[in-house]
Amino acid sequence: METQWVYSPPVKIKGLISLPVIAFVALFGVPSTTFAQSILKSADGFTLLGNTSITSTGPTTITGGNVGLSPTATSSITGFLVTDGGQAVITPPGGVIDTGAVTQQAMTDLMTVASDLNLMTTKRNLTGLDLGGLVLTPGVYTYDGTAAQLADTTLTLDAKGQNDAYWVFNISTTLTTGANANVTVSNLGSNFGADDGIYWNVGAAVSIGADNLMAGNYLAGTSITIGTTTTGNSRVMAEVGAITLDSDNIISNGGPGGNSWDSGLMYHLGSIAPIPEPGAILWLVPLGALGLAFWGRRSLAKMIHRKGSKRVRRKIYIYGA
């Protein structure tokens, strides 16, 4: 009888020990942006969210979301057709949300995101600079005290062709703008700004002048006052104060492509972080596939080697008996 020898030397793949880990991270650990929730969480369902009162003294139009107060009763929402026959209207499907669990959760989420935005690393401190005339690329900007924009000036937010671009303004005290002050966004990415985010995180009051062009989510620690005939592709949210409007047009989903200016950022491991550009992570996919291929080959080689070794030992034992 002829003895059959099975020999398979161990496969040595130096420098690739970590490839299985990279493989799993690349193929399964890349965060998905497709289903990323707004960092505003339940608060993103509101165009106006206040604490003590919401008042309009003219024919204001609210579009894209709901209007609500927490914890004050909705009887403190005045000047609206649906509340007391006023001139202000809320475009369906938006409406007034009664004070209760929904508005309470939205306010809790609002306060959480305001606190977490303050923890983000600052790209540039703008203290002492007027917002008007500045051209700012995506990032986090800080004012140690008040922030202001003079009348008849424009703040330009330059997306530099990026998708998921974001701008955060962490302002310690107040934000005040003069009449005809504008915020515009330029050089949008391939998604035409539909996934960009703008966040005005103000520690105290926000006072927007007349005939302004607003953009982004305005989160005030106290109250918000918006001057007459101002237009905003915005949300307006006051944590512990009132919201006062006068013949304004506030559209929470009025940005490019119906954008609500609430993207660009995501919660990751309990902190707010930028949504990664797809181009920055796609290179991991082929590397991950390569890692899995090497891992599978190495495991198969080890299995064959172990079986072969057992067979050799068994045959040696039989013929040596």
PDB file of C-alpha atoms in Angstrom:
ATOM      1  CA  MET A   1       0.000   0.000   0.000  1.00  0.00           C
ATOM      2  CA  GLU A   2       1.308   3.407  -0.924  1.00  0.00           C
ATOM      3  CA  THR A   3       1.324   6.046   1.690  1.00  0.00           C
ATOM      4  CA  GLN A   4      -0.128   9.416   0.628  1.00  0.00           C
ATOM      5  CA  TRP A   5       1.523  12.403   2.142  1.00  0.00           C
ATOM      6  CA  VAL A   6      -0.332  15.644   2.492  1.00  0.00           C
ATOM      7  CA  TYR A   7       1.813  18.684   3.029  1.00  0.00           C
ATOM      8  CA  SER A   8       0.687  22.280   3.179  1.00  0.00           C
ATOM      9  CA  PRO A   9       3.178  24.760   4.598  1.00  0.00           C
ATOM     10  CA  PRO A  10       1.756  27.521   6.772  1.00  0.00           C
ATOM     11  CA  VAL A  11       1.018  30.717   4.888  1.00  0.00           C
ATOM     12  CA  LYS A  12       2.960  33.685   6.250  1.00  0.00           C
ATOM     13  CA  ILE A  13       1.507  37.088   5.463  1.00  0.00           C
ATOM     14  CA  LYS A  14       3.638  39.581   7.270  1.00  0.00           C
ATOM     15  CA  GLY A  15       2.322  43.026   7.954  1.00  0.00           C
ATOM     16  CA  LEU A  16      -1.292  41.985   7.443  1.00  0.00           C
ATOM     17  CA  ILE A  17      -2.191  40.986  10.961  1.00  0.00           C
ATOM     18  CA  SER A  18      -4.580  43.917  11.313  1.00  0.00           C
ATOM     19  CA  LEU A  19      -6.297  43.428   7.960  1.00  0.00           C
ATOM     20  CA  PRO A  20      -9.205  41.399   9.387  1.00  0.00           C
ATOM     21  CA  VAL A  21      -9.921  44.253  11.776  1.00  0.00           C
ATOM     22  CA  ILE A  22      -9.666  46.816   8.987  1.00  0.00           C
ATOM     23  CA  ALA A  23     -11.874  44.587   6.879  1.00  0.00           C
ATOM     24  CA  PHE A  24     -14.683  44.549   9.372  1.00  0.00           C
ATOM     25  CA  VAL A  25     -14.363  48.282  10.048  1.00  0.00           C
ATOM     26  CA  ALA A  26     -14.345  49.071   6.344  1.00  0.00           C
ATOM     27  CA  LEU A  27     -17.229  46.849   5.383  1.00  0.00           C
ATOM     28  CA  PHE A  28     -19.391  47.070   8.468  1.00  0.00           C
ATOM     29  CA  GLY A  29     -18.096  49.906  10.663  1.00  0.00           C
ATOM     30  CA  VAL A  30     -18.509  52.856   8.280  1.00  0.00           C
ATOM     31  CA  PRO A  31     -21.295  55.064   9.614  1.00  0.00           C
ATOM     32  CA  SER A  32     -24.234  55.339   7.265  1.00  0.00           C
ATOM     33  CA  THR A  33     -25.301  58.866   6.401  1.00  0.00           C
ATOM     34  CA  THR A  34     -28.349  57.763   4.470  1.00  0.00           C
ATOM     35  CA  PHE A  35     -30.393  57.247   7.615  1.00  0.00           C
ATOM     36  CA  ALA A  36     -28.592  59.760   9.819  1.00  0.00           C
ATOM     37  CA  GLN A  37     -30.991  61.496  12.197  1.00  0.00           C
ATOM     38  CA  SER A  38     -30.923  65.265  12.568  1.00  0.00           C
ATOM     39  CA  ILE A  39     -28.923  66.285  15.629  1.00  0.00           C
ATOM     40  CA  LEU A  40     -32.005  68.291  16.630  1.00  0.00           C
ATOM     41  CA  LYS A  41     -33.813  64.965  17.121  1.00  0.00           C
ATOM     42  CA  SER A  42     -37.507  65.530  17.856  1.00  0.00           C
ATOM     43  CA  ALA A  43     -37.064  69.318  17.790  1.00  0.00           C
ATOM     44  CA  ASP A  44     -36.581  69.185  14.020  1.00  0.00           C
ATOM     45  CA  GLY A  45     -40.336  68.733  13.667  1.00  0.00           C
ATOM     46  CA  PHE A  46     -40.857  72.354  14.747  1.00  0.00           C
ATOM     47  CA  THR A  47     -40.380  75.598  12.856  1.00  0.00           C
ATOM     48  CA  LEU A  48     -41.124  77.620  15.993  1.00  0.00           C
ATOM     49  CA  LEU A  49     -40.472  76.202  19.466  1.00  0.00           C
ATOM     50  CA  GLY A  50     -40.718  78.525  22.444  1.00  0.00           C
ATOM     51  CA  ASN A  51     -40.999  78.525  26.213  1.00  0.00           C
ATOM     52  CA  THR A  52     -43.146  81.399  27.524  1.00  0.00           C
ATOM     53  CA  SER A  53     -45.019  82.693  24.460  1.00  0.00           C
ATOM     54  CA  ILE A  54     -45.083  82.931  20.666  1.00  0.00           C
ATOM     55  CA  THR A  55     -46.570  86.118  19.249  1.00  0.00           C
ATOM     56  CA  SER A  56     -47.018  87.527  15.757  1.00  0.00           C
ATOM     57  CA  THR A  57     -48.155  91.124  15.252  1.00  0.00           C
ATOM     58  CA  GLY A  58     -48.744  90.802  11.522  1.00  0.00           C
ATOM     59  CA  PRO A  59     -49.458  88.379   8.653  1.00  0.00           C
ATOM     60  CA  THR A  60     -46.570  85.998   9.348  1.00  0.00           C
ATOM     61  CA  THR A  61     -46.391  82.717   7.438  1.00  0.00           C
ATOM     62  CA  ILE A  62     -44.866  79.602   9.020  1.00  0.00           C
ATOM     63  CA  THR A  63     -44.011  76.732   6.680  1.00  0.00           C
ATOM     64  CA  GLY A  64     -42.352  73.334   6.966  1.00  0.00           C
ATOM     65  CA  GLY A  65     -43.037  72.373  10.560  1.00  0.00           C
ATOM     66  CA  ASN A  66     -45.042  72.806  13.707  1.00  0.00           C
ATOM     67  CA  VAL A  67     -45.433  75.561  16.292  1.00  0.00           C
ATOM     68  CA  GLY A  68     -45.343  74.725  19.980  1.00  0.00           C
ATOM     69  CA  LEU A  69     -44.568  75.839  23.529  1.00  0.00           C
ATOM     70  CA  SER A  70     -43.064  73.962  26.435  1.00  0.00           C
ATOM     71  CA  PRO A  71     -44.046  74.105  29.251  1.00  0.00           C
ATOM     72  CA  THR A  72     -46.403  77.084  28.756  1.00  0.00           C
ATOM     73  CA  ALA A  73     -49.912  76.353  27.479  1.00  0.00           C
ATOM     74  CA  THR A  74     -50.743  76.941  23.827  1.00  0.00           C
ATOM     75  CA  SER A  75     -53.097  79.765  24.852  1.00  0.00           C
ATOM     76  CA  SER A  76     -49.919  81.869  24.908  1.00  0.00           C
ATOM     77  CA  ILE A  77     -49.548  81.429  21.131  1.00  0.00           C
ATOM     78  CA  THR A  78     -51.227  84.603  19.853  1.00  0.00           C
ATOM     79  CA  GLY A  79     -51.733  86.419  16.580  1.00  0.00           C
ATOM     80  CA  PHE A  80     -52.325  83.186  14.645  1.00  0.00           C
ATOM     81  CA  LEU A  81     -55.468  82.300  12.742  1.00  0.00           C
ATOM     82  CA  VAL A  82     -55.730  78.869  14.373  1.00  0.00           C
ATOM     83  CA  THR A  83     -55.278  80.152  17.926  1.00  0.00           C
ATOM     84  CA  ASP A  84     -57.123  83.457  18.257  1.00  0.00           C
ATOM     85  CA  GLY A  85     -58.139  84.467  14.744  1.00  0.00           C
ATOM     86  CA  GLY A  86     -54.984  86.487  14.114  1.00  0.00           C
ATOM     87  CA  GLN A  87     -53.330  87.176  10.758  1.00  0.00           C
ATOM     88  CA  ALA A  88     -50.450  84.713  11.056  1.00  0.00           C
ATOM     89  CA  VAL A  89     -50.899  81.333   9.350  1.00  0.00           C
ATOM     90  CA  ILE A  90     -49.231  77.935   9.677  1.00  0.00           C
ATOM     91  CA  THR A  91     -49.050  76.096   6.366  1.00  0.00           C
ATOM     92  CA  PRO A  92     -50.251  72.459   6.475  1.00  0.00           C
ATOM     93  CA  PRO A  93     -49.223  69.838   7.329  1.00  0.00           C
ATOM     94  CA  GLY A  94     -47.713  71.929  10.111  1.00  0.00           C
ATOM     95  CA  GLY A  95     -49.881  73.061  12.981  1.00  0.00           C
ATOM     96  CA  VAL A  96     -49.955  73.970  16.641  1.00  0.00           C
ATOM     97  CA  ILE A  97     -48.797  71.131  18.872  1.00  0.00           C
ATOM     98  CA  ASP A  98     -50.499  71.166  22.247  1.00  0.00           C
ATOM     99  CA  THR A  99     -48.264  71.513  25.266  1.00  0.00           C
ATOM    100  CA  GLY A 100     -47.413  68.059  26.557  1.00  0.00           C
ATOM    101  CA  ALA A 101     -45.040  65.146  26.085  1.00  0.00           C
ATOM    102  CA  VAL A 102     -44.191  66.010  22.456  1.00  0.00           C
ATOM    103  CA  THR A 103     -43.201  69.615  23.101  1.00  0.00           C
ATOM    104  CA  GLN A 104     -41.455  68.664  26.337  1.00  0.00           C
ATOM    105  CA  GLN A 105     -39.282  66.118  24.532  1.00  0.00           C
ATOM    106  CA  ALA A 106     -38.545  68.609  21.762  1.00  0.00           C
ATOM    107  CA  MET A 107     -37.418  71.185  24.324  1.00  0.00           C
ATOM    108  CA  THR A 108     -35.256  68.604  26.078  1.00  0.00           C
ATOM    109  CA  ASP A 109     -33.629  67.690  22.762  1.00  0.00           C
ATOM    110  CA  LEU A 110     -33.113  71.373  21.965  1.00  0.00           C
ATOM    111  CA  MET A 111     -31.307  72.010  25.250  1.00  0.00           C
ATOM    112  CA  THR A 112     -29.173  68.898  24.769  1.00  0.00           C
ATOM    113  CA  VAL A 113     -28.003  69.849  21.300  1.00  0.00           C
ATOM    114  CA  ALA A 114     -27.265  73.436  22.417  1.00  0.00           C
ATOM    115  CA  SER A 115     -25.038  72.106  25.171  1.00  0.00           C
ATOM    116  CA  ASP A 116     -23.321  69.601  22.876  1.00  0.00           C
ATOM    117  CA  LEU A 117     -22.653  72.162  20.142  1.00  0.00           C
ATOM    118  CA  ASN A 118     -20.714  74.207  22.692  1.00  0.00           C
ATOM    119  CA  LEU A 119     -18.363  71.258  23.181  1.00  0.00           C
ATOM    120  CA  MET A 120     -17.240  71.186  19.558  1.00  0.00           C
ATOM    121  CA  THR A 121     -13.688  72.256  18.732  1.00  0.00           C
ATOM    122  CA  THR A 122     -13.492  75.829  17.467  1.00  0.00           C
ATOM    123  CA  LYS A 123     -12.031  76.492  14.052  1.00  0.00           C
ATOM    124  CA  ARG A 124     -11.764  80.258  14.554  1.00  0.00           C
ATOM    125  CA  ASN A 125     -12.645  82.744  17.272  1.00  0.00           C
ATOM    126  CA  LEU A 126     -14.464  85.722  15.744  1.00  0.00           C
ATOM    127  CA  THR A 127     -14.810  87.783  18.918  1.00  0.00           C
ATOM    128  CA  GLY A 128     -14.863  91.496  18.060  1.00  0.00           C
ATOM    129  CA  LEU A 129     -15.496  90.934  14.331  1.00  0.00           C
ATOM    130  CA  ASP A 130     -18.698  92.002  12.620  1.00  0.00           C
ATOM    131  CA  LEU A 131     -20.389  89.148  10.761  1.00  0.00           C
ATOM    132  CA  GLY A 132     -21.185  91.379   7.800  1.00  0.00           C
ATOM    133  CA  GLY A 133     -18.659  91.049   5.000  1.00  0.00           C
ATOM    134  CA  LEU A 134     -17.106  87.832   6.288  1.00  0.00           C
ATOM    135  CA  VAL A 135     -16.683  84.809   4.018  1.00  0.00           C
ATOM    136  CA  LEU A 136     -16.570  81.675   6.169  1.00  0.00           C
ATOM    137  CA  THR A 137     -15.785  78.121   5.092  1.00  0.00           C
ATOM    138  CA  PRO A 138     -17.350  75.137   6.912  1.00  0.00           C
ATOM    139  CA  GLY A 139     -16.456  74.753  10.583  1.00  0.00           C
ATOM    140  CA  VAL A 140     -17.156  75.914  14.117  1.00  0.00           C
ATOM    141  CA  TYR A 141     -16.896  79.623  14.960  1.00  0.00           C
ATOM    142  CA  THR A 142     -16.959  81.183  18.415  1.00  0.00           C
ATOM    143  CA  TYR A 143     -17.868  84.550  19.917  1.00  0.00           C
ATOM    144  CA  ASP A 144     -16.788  84.929  23.539  1.00  0.00           C
ATOM    145  CA  GLY A 145     -19.361  87.677  24.047  1.00  0.00           C
ATOM    146  CA  THR A 146     -21.868  89.225  21.670  1.00  0.00           C
ATOM    147  CA  ALA A 147     -22.078  88.765  17.914  1.00  0.00           C
ATOM    148  CA  ALA A 148     -23.484  91.374  15.559  1.00  0.00           C
ATOM    149  CA  GLN A 149     -24.090  92.069  11.895  1.00  0.00           C
ATOM    150  CA  LEU A 150     -24.411  95.634  10.728  1.00  0.00           C
ATOM    151  CA  ALA A 151     -27.250  96.817   8.505  1.00  0.00           C
ATOM    152  CA  ASP A 152     -27.041  96.355   4.741  1.00  0.00           C
ATOM    153  CA  THR A 153     -24.275  93.739   4.931  1.00  0.00           C
ATOM    154  CA  THR A 154     -23.999  90.106   3.868  1.00  0.00           C
ATOM    155  CA  LEU A 155     -22.413  87.151   5.626  1.00  0.00           C
ATOM    156  CA  THR A 156     -21.299  84.585   3.038  1.00  0.00           C
ATOM    157  CA  LEU A 157     -20.960  80.927   3.958  1.00  0.00           C
ATOM    158  CA  ASP A 158     -18.691  79.290   1.382  1.00  0.00           C
ATOM    159  CA  ALA A 159     -19.278  75.518   1.131  1.00  0.00           C
ATOM    160  CA  LYS A 160     -16.193  75.127  -1.114  1.00  0.00           C
ATOM    161  CA  GLY A 161     -18.020  72.529  -3.192  1.00  0.00           C
ATOM    162  CA  GLN A 162     -18.394  70.143  -0.250  1.00  0.00           C
ATOM    163  CA  ASN A 163     -21.410  68.020   0.559  1.00  0.00           C
ATOM    164  CA  ASP A 164     -22.432  67.787   4.227  1.00  0.00           C
ATOM    165  CA  ALA A 165     -20.948  71.230   4.823  1.00  0.00           C
ATOM    166  CA  TYR A 166     -21.760  72.746   8.201  1.00  0.00           C
ATOM    167  CA  TRP A 167     -21.353  75.995  10.074  1.00  0.00           C
ATOM    168  CA  VAL A 168     -21.739  76.293  13.848  1.00  0.00           C
ATOM    169  CA  PHE A 169     -21.746  79.676  15.591  1.00  0.00           C
ATOM    170  CA  ASN A 170     -21.295  79.293  19.331  1.00  0.00           C
ATOM    171  CA  ILE A 171     -22.120  82.753  20.708  1.00  0.00           C
ATOM    172  CA  SER A 172     -21.771  83.216  24.452  1.00  0.00           C
ATOM    173  CA  THR A 173     -24.313  85.994  24.951  1.00  0.00           C
ATOM    174  CA  THR A 174     -26.403  87.734  22.248  1.00  0.00           C
ATOM    175  CA  LEU A 175     -26.803  87.861  18.476  1.00  0.00           C
ATOM    176  CA  THR A 176     -28.055  91.127  16.948  1.00  0.00           C
ATOM    177  CA  THR A 177     -28.458  92.111  13.302  1.00  0.00           C
ATOM    178  CA  GLY A 178     -29.359  95.403  11.667  1.00  0.00           C
ATOM    179  CA  ALA A 179     -31.900  96.016   8.909  1.00  0.00           C
ATOM    180  CA  ASN A 180     -31.276  94.382   5.527  1.00  0.00           C
ATOM    181  CA  ALA A 181     -28.610  92.044   6.903  1.00  0.00           C
ATOM    182  CA  ASN A 182     -28.330  88.862   4.848  1.00  0.00           C
ATOM    183  CA  VAL A 183     -26.903  85.355   5.212  1.00  0.00           C
ATOM    184  CA  THR A 184     -26.129  83.552   1.948  1.00  0.00           C
ATOM    185  CA  VAL A 185     -24.536  80.210   1.087  1.00  0.00           C
ATOM    186  CA  SER A 186     -22.270  79.864  -1.956  1.00  0.00           C
ATOM    187  CA  ASN A 187     -20.258  77.225  -3.831  1.00  0.00           C
ATOM    188  CA  LEU A 188     -22.582  74.351  -2.954  1.00  0.00           C
ATOM    189  CA  GLY A 189     -21.538  70.736  -3.444  1.00  0.00           C
ATOM    190  CA  SER A 190     -22.938  68.152  -5.852  1.00  0.00           C
ATOM    191  CA  ASN A 191     -26.036  67.750  -3.648  1.00  0.00           C
ATOM    192  CA  PHE A 192     -26.753  71.462  -4.122  1.00  0.00           C
ATOM    193  CA  GLY A 193     -26.754  72.132  -0.392  1.00  0.00           C
ATOM    194  CA  ALA A 194     -29.491  69.617   0.408  1.00  0.00           C
ATOM    195  CA  ASP A 195     -27.337  68.028   3.131  1.00  0.00           C
ATOM    196  CA  ASP A 196     -25.724  71.136   4.644  1.00  0.00           C
ATOM    197  CA  GLY A 197     -26.234  72.479   8.149  1.00  0.00           C
ATOM    198  CA  ILE A 198     -26.205  75.920   9.805  1.00  0.00           C
ATOM    199  CA  TYR A 199     -26.530  76.302  13.578  1.00  0.00           C
ATOM    200  CA  TRP A 200     -26.702  79.562  15.521  1.00  0.00           C
ATOM    201  CA  ASN A 201     -26.172  78.510  19.127  1.00  0.00           C
ATOM    202  CA  VAL A 202     -26.720  81.642  21.209  1.00  0.00           C
ATOM    203  CA  GLY A 203     -26.390  81.739  24.986  1.00  0.00           C
ATOM    204  CA  ALA A 204     -28.877  84.569  25.522  1.00  0.00           C
ATOM    205  CA  ALA A 205     -31.194  86.569  23.246  1.00  0.00           C
ATOM    206  CA  VAL A 206     -31.402  86.728  19.452  1.00  0.00           C
ATOM    207  CA  SER A 207     -32.599  89.967  17.840  1.00  0.00           C
ATOM    208  CA  ILE A 208     -32.957  89.915  14.049  1.00  0.00           C
ATOM    209  CA  GLY A 209     -33.559  93.232  12.285  1.00  0.00           C
ATOM    210  CA  ALA A 210     -36.181  94.135   9.687  1.00  0.00           C
ATOM    211  CA  ASP A 211     -35.966  92.874   6.105  1.00  0.00           C
ATOM    212  CA  ASN A 212     -33.267  90.352   6.916  1.00  0.00           C
ATOM    213  CA  LEU A 213     -32.529  87.172   4.974  1.00  0.00           C
ATOM    214  CA  MET A 214     -31.945  84.488   7.615  1.00  0.00           C
ATOM    215  CA  ALA A 215     -30.520  81.000   7.156  1.00  0.00           C
ATOM    216  CA  GLY A 216     -30.134  78.127   9.581  1.00  0.00           C
ATOM    217  CA  ASN A 217     -31.344  76.992  12.968  1.00  0.00           C
ATOM    218  CA  TYR A 218     -31.504  79.779  15.555  1.00  0.00           C
ATOM    219  CA  LEU A 219     -31.205  78.346  19.075  1.00  0.00           C
ATOM    220  CA  ALA A 220     -31.519  81.021  21.746  1.00  0.00           C
ATOM    221  CA  GLY A 221     -30.873  80.543  25.448  1.00  0.00           C
ATOM    222  CA  THR A 222     -33.548  83.139  26.243  1.00  0.00           C
ATOM    223  CA  SER A 223     -35.776  84.980  23.737  1.00  0.00           C
ATOM    224  CA  ILE A 224     -35.930  85.615  19.987  1.00  0.00           C
ATOM    225  CA  THR A 225     -37.280  88.740  18.291  1.00  0.00           C
ATOM    226  CA  ILE A 226     -37.551  88.950  14.504  1.00  0.00           C
ATOM    227  CA  GLY A 227     -38.104  92.313  12.798  1.00  0.00           C
ATOM    228  CA  THR A 228     -40.797  93.062  10.273  1.00  0.00           C
ATOM    229  CA  THR A 229     -40.866  91.449   6.809  1.00  0.00           C
ATOM    230  CA  THR A 230     -37.854  89.239   7.428  1.00  0.00           C
ATOM    231  CA  THR A 231     -37.550  85.985   5.499  1.00  0.00           C
ATOM    232  CA  GLY A 232     -35.865  82.966   6.977  1.00  0.00           C
ATOM    233  CA  ASN A 233     -34.987  79.540   5.651  1.00  0.00           C
ATOM    234  CA  SER A 234     -34.823  78.739   9.304  1.00  0.00           C
ATOM    235  CA  ARG A 235     -36.030  77.265  12.545  1.00  0.00           C
ATOM    236  CA  VAL A 236     -36.545  79.646  15.462  1.00  0.00           C
ATOM    237  CA  MET A 237     -36.231  78.112  18.939  1.00  0.00           C
ATOM    238  CA  ALA A 238     -36.094  79.778  22.363  1.00  0.00           C
ATOM    239  CA  GLU A 239     -35.159  77.679  25.379  1.00  0.00           C
ATOM    240  CA  VAL A 240     -36.533  79.777  28.256  1.00  0.00           C
ATOM    241  CA  GLY A 241     -38.087  82.858  26.659  1.00  0.00           C
ATOM    242  CA  ALA A 242     -40.549  84.188  24.098  1.00  0.00           C
ATOM    243  CA  ILE A 243     -40.590  84.328  20.306  1.00  0.00           C
ATOM    244  CA  THR A 244     -41.891  87.548  18.753  1.00  0.00           C
ATOM    245  CA  LEU A 245     -42.536  88.009  15.034  1.00  0.00           C
ATOM    246  CA  ASP A 246     -43.971  90.728  12.796  1.00  0.00           C
ATOM    247  CA  SER A 247     -45.154  89.980   9.241  1.00  0.00           C
ATOM    248  CA  ASP A 248     -42.362  87.492   8.605  1.00  0.00           C
ATOM    249  CA  ASN A 249     -41.968  84.447   6.381  1.00  0.00           C
ATOM    250  CA  ILE A 250     -40.242  81.574   8.182  1.00  0.00           C
ATOM    251  CA  ILE A 251     -39.705  78.351   6.230  1.00  0.00           C
ATOM    252  CA  SER A 252     -37.869  75.548   8.006  1.00  0.00           C
ATOM    253  CA  ASN A 253     -37.464  73.498   4.814  1.00  0.00           C
ATOM    254  CA  GLY A 254     -36.816  76.418   2.498  1.00  0.00           C
ATOM    255  CA  GLY A 255     -33.126  75.857   1.838  1.00  0.00           C
ATOM    256  CA  PRO A 256     -31.648  74.500  -1.410  1.00  0.00           C
ATOM    257  CA  GLY A 257     -33.338  71.268  -2.437  1.00  0.00           C
ATOM    258  CA  GLY A 258     -35.834  71.617   0.418  1.00  0.00           C
ATOM    259  CA  ASN A 259     -33.012  71.534   2.933  1.00  0.00           C
ATOM    260  CA  SER A 260     -33.783  72.278   6.586  1.00  0.00           C
ATOM    261  CA  TRP A 261     -30.179  73.287   7.309  1.00  0.00           C
ATOM    262  CA  ASP A 262     -30.035  70.531   9.929  1.00  0.00           C
ATOM    263  CA  SER A 263     -27.540  68.146   8.357  1.00  0.00           C
ATOM    264  CA  GLY A 264     -23.739  68.176   8.099  1.00  0.00           C
ATOM    265  CA  LEU A 265     -23.423  66.869  11.665  1.00  0.00           C
ATOM    266  CA  MET A 266     -24.298  63.646  13.436  1.00  0.00           C
ATOM    267  CA  TYR A 267     -24.169  62.127  16.897  1.00  0.00           C
ATOM    268  CA  HIS A 268     -21.308  59.637  17.211  1.00  0.00           C
ATOM    269  CA  LEU A 269     -20.472  57.943  20.515  1.00  0.00           C
ATOM    270  CA  GLY A 270     -22.498  60.535  22.396  1.00  0.00           C
ATOM    271  CA  SER A 271     -20.848  63.595  20.830  1.00  0.00           C
ATOM    272  CA  ILE A 272     -21.635  65.759  17.817  1.00  0.00           C
ATOM    273  CA  ALA A 273     -19.255  65.118  14.932  1.00  0.00           C
ATOM    274  CA  PRO A 274     -19.115  65.996  11.216  1.00  0.00           C
ATOM    275  CA  ILE A 275     -20.723  63.559   8.827  1.00  0.00           C
ATOM    276  CA  PRO A 276     -17.731  62.092   6.923  1.00  0.00           C
ATOM    277  CA  GLU A 277     -17.419  62.788   3.242  1.00  0.00           C
ATOM    278  CA  PRO A 278     -18.122  59.607   1.223  1.00  0.00           C
ATOM    279  CA  GLY A 279     -14.824  59.994  -0.624  1.00  0.00           C
ATOM    280  CA  ALA A 280     -12.936  59.888   2.661  1.00  0.00           C
ATOM    281  CA  ILE A 281     -14.207  56.419   3.577  1.00  0.00           C
ATOM    282  CA  LEU A 282     -14.875  54.615   0.306  1.00  0.00           C
ATOM    283  CA  TRP A 283     -11.205  53.709  -0.051  1.00  0.00           C
ATOM    284  CA  LEU A 284     -11.603  51.450   2.980  1.00  0.00           C
ATOM    285  CA  VAL A 285     -14.046  49.178   1.170  1.00  0.00           C
ATOM    286  CA  PRO A 286     -11.583  47.580  -1.298  1.00  0.00           C
ATOM    287  CA  LEU A 287      -9.002  47.410   1.487  1.00  0.00           C
ATOM    288  CA  GLY A 288     -11.580  45.669   3.655  1.00  0.00           C
ATOM    289  CA  ALA A 289     -12.400  43.199   0.901  1.00  0.00           C
ATOM    290  CA  LEU A 290      -8.680  42.521   0.440  1.00  0.00           C
ATOM    291  CA  GLY A 291      -8.294  41.978   4.152  1.00  0.00           C
ATOM    292  CA  LEU A 292     -11.157  39.517   4.247  1.00  0.00           C
ATOM    293  CA  ALA A 293      -9.716  37.663   1.269  1.00  0.00           C
ATOM    294  CA  PHE A 294      -6.309  37.292   2.936  1.00  0.00           C
ATOM    295  CA  TRP A 295      -7.954  36.357   6.209  1.00  0.00           C
ATOM    296  CA  GLY A 296     -10.026  33.669   4.510  1.00  0.00           C
ATOM    297  CA  ARG A 297      -7.014  32.325   2.641  1.00  0.00           C
ATOM    298  CA  ARG A 298      -4.931  32.197   5.773  1.00  0.00           C
ATOM    299  CA  SER A 299      -7.669  30.431   7.734  1.00  0.00           C
ATOM    300  CA  LEU A 300      -8.174  27.890   4.933  1.00  0.00           C
ATOM    301  CA  ALA A 301      -4.454  27.205   4.741  1.00  0.00           C
ATOM    302  CA  LYS A 302      -4.283  26.606   8.477  1.00  0.00           C
ATOM    303  CA  MET A 303      -7.241  24.219   8.306  1.00  0.00           C
ATOM    304  CA  ILE A 304      -5.671  22.202   5.482  1.00  0.00           C
ATOM    305  CA  HIS A 305      -2.358  22.135   7.269  1.00  0.00           C
ATOM    306  CA  ARG A 306      -3.941  20.860  10.492  1.00  0.00           C
ATOM    307  CA  LYS A 307      -5.870  18.132   8.654  1.00  0.00           C
ATOM    308  CA  GLY A 308      -2.820  17.159   6.674  1.00  0.00           C
ATOM    309  CA  SER A 309      -0.672  16.956   9.794  1.00  0.00           C
ATOM    310  CA  LYS A 310      -3.208  14.708  11.533  1.00  0.00           C
ATOM    311  CA  ARG A 311      -3.373  12.423   8.534  1.00  0.00           C
ATOM    312  CA  VAL A 312       0.382  12.120   8.330  1.00  0.00           C
ATOM    313  CA  ARG A 313       0.630  11.341  12.032  1.00  0.00           C
ATOM    314  CA  ARG A 314      -2.138   8.762  11.776  1.00  0.00           C
ATOM    315  CA  LYS A 315      -0.512   6.986   8.842  1.00  0.00           C
ATOM    316  CA  ILE A 316       2.887   7.009  10.518  1.00  0.00           C
ATOM    317  CA  TYR A 317       1.311   5.446  13.570  1.00  0.00           C
ATOM    318  CA  ILE A 318      -0.387   2.702  11.540  1.00  0.00           C
ATOM    319  CA  TYR A 319       2.671   1.791   9.563  1.00  0.00           C
ATOM    320  CA  GLY A 320       4.887   1.991  12.558  1.00  0.00           C
ATOM    321  CA  ALA A 321       2.771  -0.427  14.575  1.00  0.00           C
TER     322      ALA A 321
END
